[in-house]
Amino acid sequence: MDLIAKWTKVYNLTAVRDGNEMLTHHLLDSLAVVAPLRRELAKLDVANSAASGERPGLAVVRSKFSLLDVGSGAGLPGIVIAITCPDVAVTCVDTVAKKAAFIQQVAATLRLPNLKGLHARVESLTQPYDVVCSRAFASLVDFTTWSKSALATHGVWMAMKGKHPDQELAVLPESVKVFHVEQLQVPGLDAERCIIWMRG
């Protein structure tokens, strides 16, 4: 939070300047996805182990998974996930070079070897990620279309949204399968939040 506040004075990372608001609207909002993310990673771990004939750990995320945070901006939720899930390799991609540089600075300052900032357009990425996520980035159609080449064959999309996006869900192509719409409770935030979980 301190790093976001410091860099925002120069680079305008976020419109939220108040500390309490930053805590609820940014940090706690991002923290709310950590438990659901771990649950999905545990499922992927079981599936991967079954495919390879290994015996999975009991609801434990053993292996290092990869997550791409699209249009990361101030690194939300990517940085928060990297801090709370050291077993997940997090790449935060943004088209704005200063924002990608901020992520790199956070990775160095907080000593997060599992965090990387990347200055690029998501459409240009072809490395496969287990989870491709976004927070207040774009419509579901645009998000899934632009990031399809970065989603691993077994991977999942995790789209953080406010209110239940009925209209966006209605226009998704048949190739995108929504398998769960998860309501989130964010402490101190009196607003609707949900995760749209999808597969390609």
Coordinates of C-alpha atoms in Angstrom, one line a residue:
M1 CA 0.0 0.0 0.0
D2 CA 2.9 2.3 0.9
L3 CA 4.5 1.7 -2.5
I4 CA 1.3 2.2 -4.4
A5 CA 0.8 5.5 -2.5
K6 CA 4.4 6.6 -3.2
W7 CA 4.4 5.8 -6.9
T8 CA 0.8 7.2 -7.5
K9 CA 2.1 10.7 -6.6
V10 CA 4.3 10.5 -9.7
Y11 CA 2.7 7.9 -12.1
N12 CA -1.0 8.0 -11.2
L13 CA -1.3 4.3 -10.7
T14 CA -4.7 4.6 -9.1
A15 CA -7.5 7.1 -8.6
V16 CA -7.9 6.0 -5.0
R17 CA -5.7 8.1 -2.7
D18 CA -7.3 7.7 0.7
G19 CA -5.6 5.1 2.8
N20 CA -8.7 3.5 4.3
E21 CA -10.3 3.3 0.8
M22 CA -7.1 1.9 -0.7
L23 CA -7.2 -0.8 2.0
T24 CA -10.8 -1.9 1.3
H25 CA -11.1 -1.2 -2.4
H26 CA -7.7 -2.5 -3.4
L27 CA -6.0 -4.8 -0.9
L28 CA -9.0 -6.5 0.8
D29 CA -10.7 -6.7 -2.6
S30 CA -7.7 -8.5 -4.0
L31 CA -7.3 -10.7 -0.9
A32 CA -10.8 -11.9 -1.3
V33 CA -9.8 -14.0 -4.3
V34 CA -6.9 -15.8 -2.6
A35 CA -9.0 -18.6 -1.0
P36 CA -11.1 -19.3 -4.2
L37 CA -7.8 -19.2 -6.3
R38 CA -6.2 -21.8 -4.0
R39 CA -9.2 -24.0 -4.3
E40 CA -9.0 -24.0 -8.1
L41 CA -5.3 -24.6 -8.0
A42 CA -5.8 -27.6 -5.8
K43 CA -8.2 -29.0 -8.3
L44 CA -5.7 -28.4 -11.1
D45 CA -3.1 -30.1 -9.0
V46 CA -5.3 -33.2 -8.6
A47 CA -6.1 -33.2 -12.3
N48 CA -2.4 -32.8 -13.3
S49 CA -1.3 -35.6 -10.8
A50 CA -4.0 -37.9 -12.1
A51 CA -2.9 -37.3 -15.7
S52 CA 0.7 -38.0 -14.8
G53 CA -0.1 -41.0 -12.5
E54 CA 1.2 -39.3 -9.4
R55 CA -0.6 -39.2 -6.1
P56 CA -1.7 -35.6 -5.3
G57 CA -1.2 -34.0 -1.9
L58 CA -4.3 -33.7 0.3
A59 CA -5.8 -30.4 -0.8
V60 CA -2.3 -28.9 -0.9
V61 CA -1.0 -26.9 -3.8
R62 CA 2.4 -28.7 -4.3
S63 CA 3.7 -27.6 -7.6
K64 CA 4.4 -24.1 -8.8
F65 CA 1.6 -22.8 -10.9
S66 CA 1.7 -19.8 -13.2
L67 CA -0.8 -16.9 -13.1
L68 CA -1.1 -14.0 -15.6
D69 CA -2.7 -10.8 -14.3
V70 CA -4.0 -8.9 -17.3
G71 CA -4.1 -5.1 -17.3
S72 CA -2.6 -5.2 -13.9
G73 CA -2.2 -1.5 -13.4
A74 CA -1.0 -1.0 -9.8
G75 CA -0.5 -4.8 -9.5
L76 CA -4.0 -5.7 -8.2
P77 CA -4.6 -8.5 -7.6
G78 CA -1.3 -9.8 -9.0
I79 CA 1.0 -8.4 -6.3
V80 CA -1.4 -9.5 -3.5
I81 CA -1.5 -13.0 -4.9
A82 CA 2.3 -13.1 -5.2
I83 CA 2.7 -12.1 -1.6
T84 CA 0.1 -14.6 -0.2
C85 CA 0.9 -17.5 -2.6
P86 CA 4.6 -17.9 -2.9
D87 CA 4.1 -21.1 -4.7
V88 CA 2.4 -19.3 -7.6
A89 CA 4.6 -17.6 -10.3
V90 CA 2.8 -14.3 -11.0
T91 CA 3.3 -12.2 -14.1
C92 CA 1.5 -8.8 -14.2
V93 CA 1.2 -7.6 -17.8
D94 CA 0.3 -4.0 -18.7
T95 CA 0.6 -1.9 -21.9
V96 CA 1.8 1.0 -19.8
A97 CA 5.6 0.7 -19.3
K98 CA 5.6 2.7 -16.0
K99 CA 3.1 0.3 -14.5
A100 CA 5.1 -2.7 -15.5
A101 CA 8.2 -0.9 -14.0
F102 CA 6.3 -0.4 -10.8
I103 CA 5.6 -4.2 -10.5
Q104 CA 9.3 -4.9 -11.0
Q105 CA 10.1 -2.4 -8.3
V106 CA 7.7 -4.0 -5.9
A107 CA 9.2 -7.4 -6.7
A108 CA 12.6 -6.1 -5.8
T109 CA 11.6 -4.1 -2.7
L110 CA 9.5 -6.8 -1.2
R111 CA 11.8 -9.6 -2.3
L112 CA 9.2 -11.5 -4.3
P113 CA 11.1 -13.9 -6.7
N114 CA 7.7 -15.2 -7.9
L115 CA 6.6 -11.8 -9.2
K116 CA 7.3 -10.2 -12.6
G117 CA 6.1 -7.1 -14.4
L118 CA 5.8 -7.3 -18.1
H119 CA 5.3 -4.4 -20.5
A120 CA 3.4 -5.9 -23.4
R121 CA 0.0 -6.4 -25.0
V122 CA -1.7 -9.5 -23.7
E123 CA -2.6 -10.5 -27.3
S124 CA 1.1 -10.9 -28.1
L125 CA 1.7 -13.5 -25.3
T126 CA 1.9 -17.2 -26.2
Q127 CA 3.4 -18.7 -23.0
P128 CA 0.7 -20.8 -21.4
Y129 CA -0.5 -19.8 -17.9
D130 CA -2.5 -22.0 -15.6
V131 CA -4.7 -19.1 -14.5
V132 CA -5.3 -15.9 -16.5
C133 CA -7.0 -13.3 -14.3
S134 CA -8.2 -9.7 -14.6
R135 CA -9.8 -7.1 -12.3
A136 CA -11.9 -4.3 -13.7
F137 CA -10.0 -4.8 -17.0
A138 CA -12.5 -5.2 -19.9
S139 CA -15.7 -7.0 -20.9
L140 CA -15.6 -10.8 -20.5
V141 CA -15.6 -11.2 -24.3
D142 CA -12.6 -8.9 -24.8
F143 CA -10.8 -10.3 -21.8
T144 CA -11.1 -13.9 -23.0
T145 CA -10.6 -13.1 -26.7
W146 CA -7.4 -11.1 -26.1
S147 CA -5.9 -13.5 -23.6
K148 CA -6.9 -16.9 -25.2
S149 CA -3.3 -17.5 -26.6
A150 CA -1.9 -17.2 -23.0
L151 CA -4.3 -19.7 -21.4
A152 CA -2.9 -23.2 -21.0
T153 CA -5.1 -26.0 -22.4
H154 CA -6.0 -27.1 -18.8
G155 CA -6.1 -23.5 -17.6
V156 CA -8.9 -21.3 -16.2
W157 CA -9.9 -17.7 -16.5
M158 CA -10.6 -15.8 -13.3
A159 CA -12.4 -12.5 -14.0
M160 CA -13.0 -10.3 -11.0
K161 CA -16.2 -8.3 -11.5
G162 CA -18.5 -6.1 -9.4
K163 CA -22.2 -6.8 -10.0
H164 CA -23.2 -10.0 -11.7
P165 CA -22.4 -9.2 -15.4
D166 CA -25.5 -10.7 -17.0
Q167 CA -25.2 -8.9 -20.3
E168 CA -21.5 -9.8 -20.6
L169 CA -22.2 -13.4 -19.9
A170 CA -25.0 -13.5 -22.5
V171 CA -22.7 -12.6 -25.3
L172 CA -19.8 -14.9 -24.6
P173 CA -19.0 -17.3 -27.5
E174 CA -19.7 -21.0 -27.2
S175 CA -16.0 -21.7 -27.0
V176 CA -15.9 -20.0 -23.6
K177 CA -17.5 -22.1 -20.8
V178 CA -18.5 -20.5 -17.6
F179 CA -18.3 -23.1 -14.9
H180 CA -18.8 -21.1 -11.7
V181 CA -20.0 -17.6 -10.7
E182 CA -18.7 -17.0 -7.2
Q183 CA -20.0 -14.2 -4.9
L184 CA -17.3 -12.6 -2.8
Q185 CA -17.6 -10.8 0.6
V186 CA -15.0 -8.1 1.0
P187 CA -14.7 -6.8 4.6
G188 CA -15.6 -3.2 4.9
L189 CA -16.7 -2.9 1.4
D190 CA -20.5 -2.4 0.8
A191 CA -20.5 -3.3 -2.8
E192 CA -21.1 -6.4 -4.9
R193 CA -18.1 -8.5 -6.0
C194 CA -17.9 -11.7 -7.8
I195 CA -15.5 -14.0 -9.7
I196 CA -16.5 -15.4 -13.1
W197 CA -14.6 -18.7 -13.6
M198 CA -14.3 -19.9 -17.2
R199 CA -12.5 -22.4 -19.4
G200 CA -11.6 -22.2 -23.1

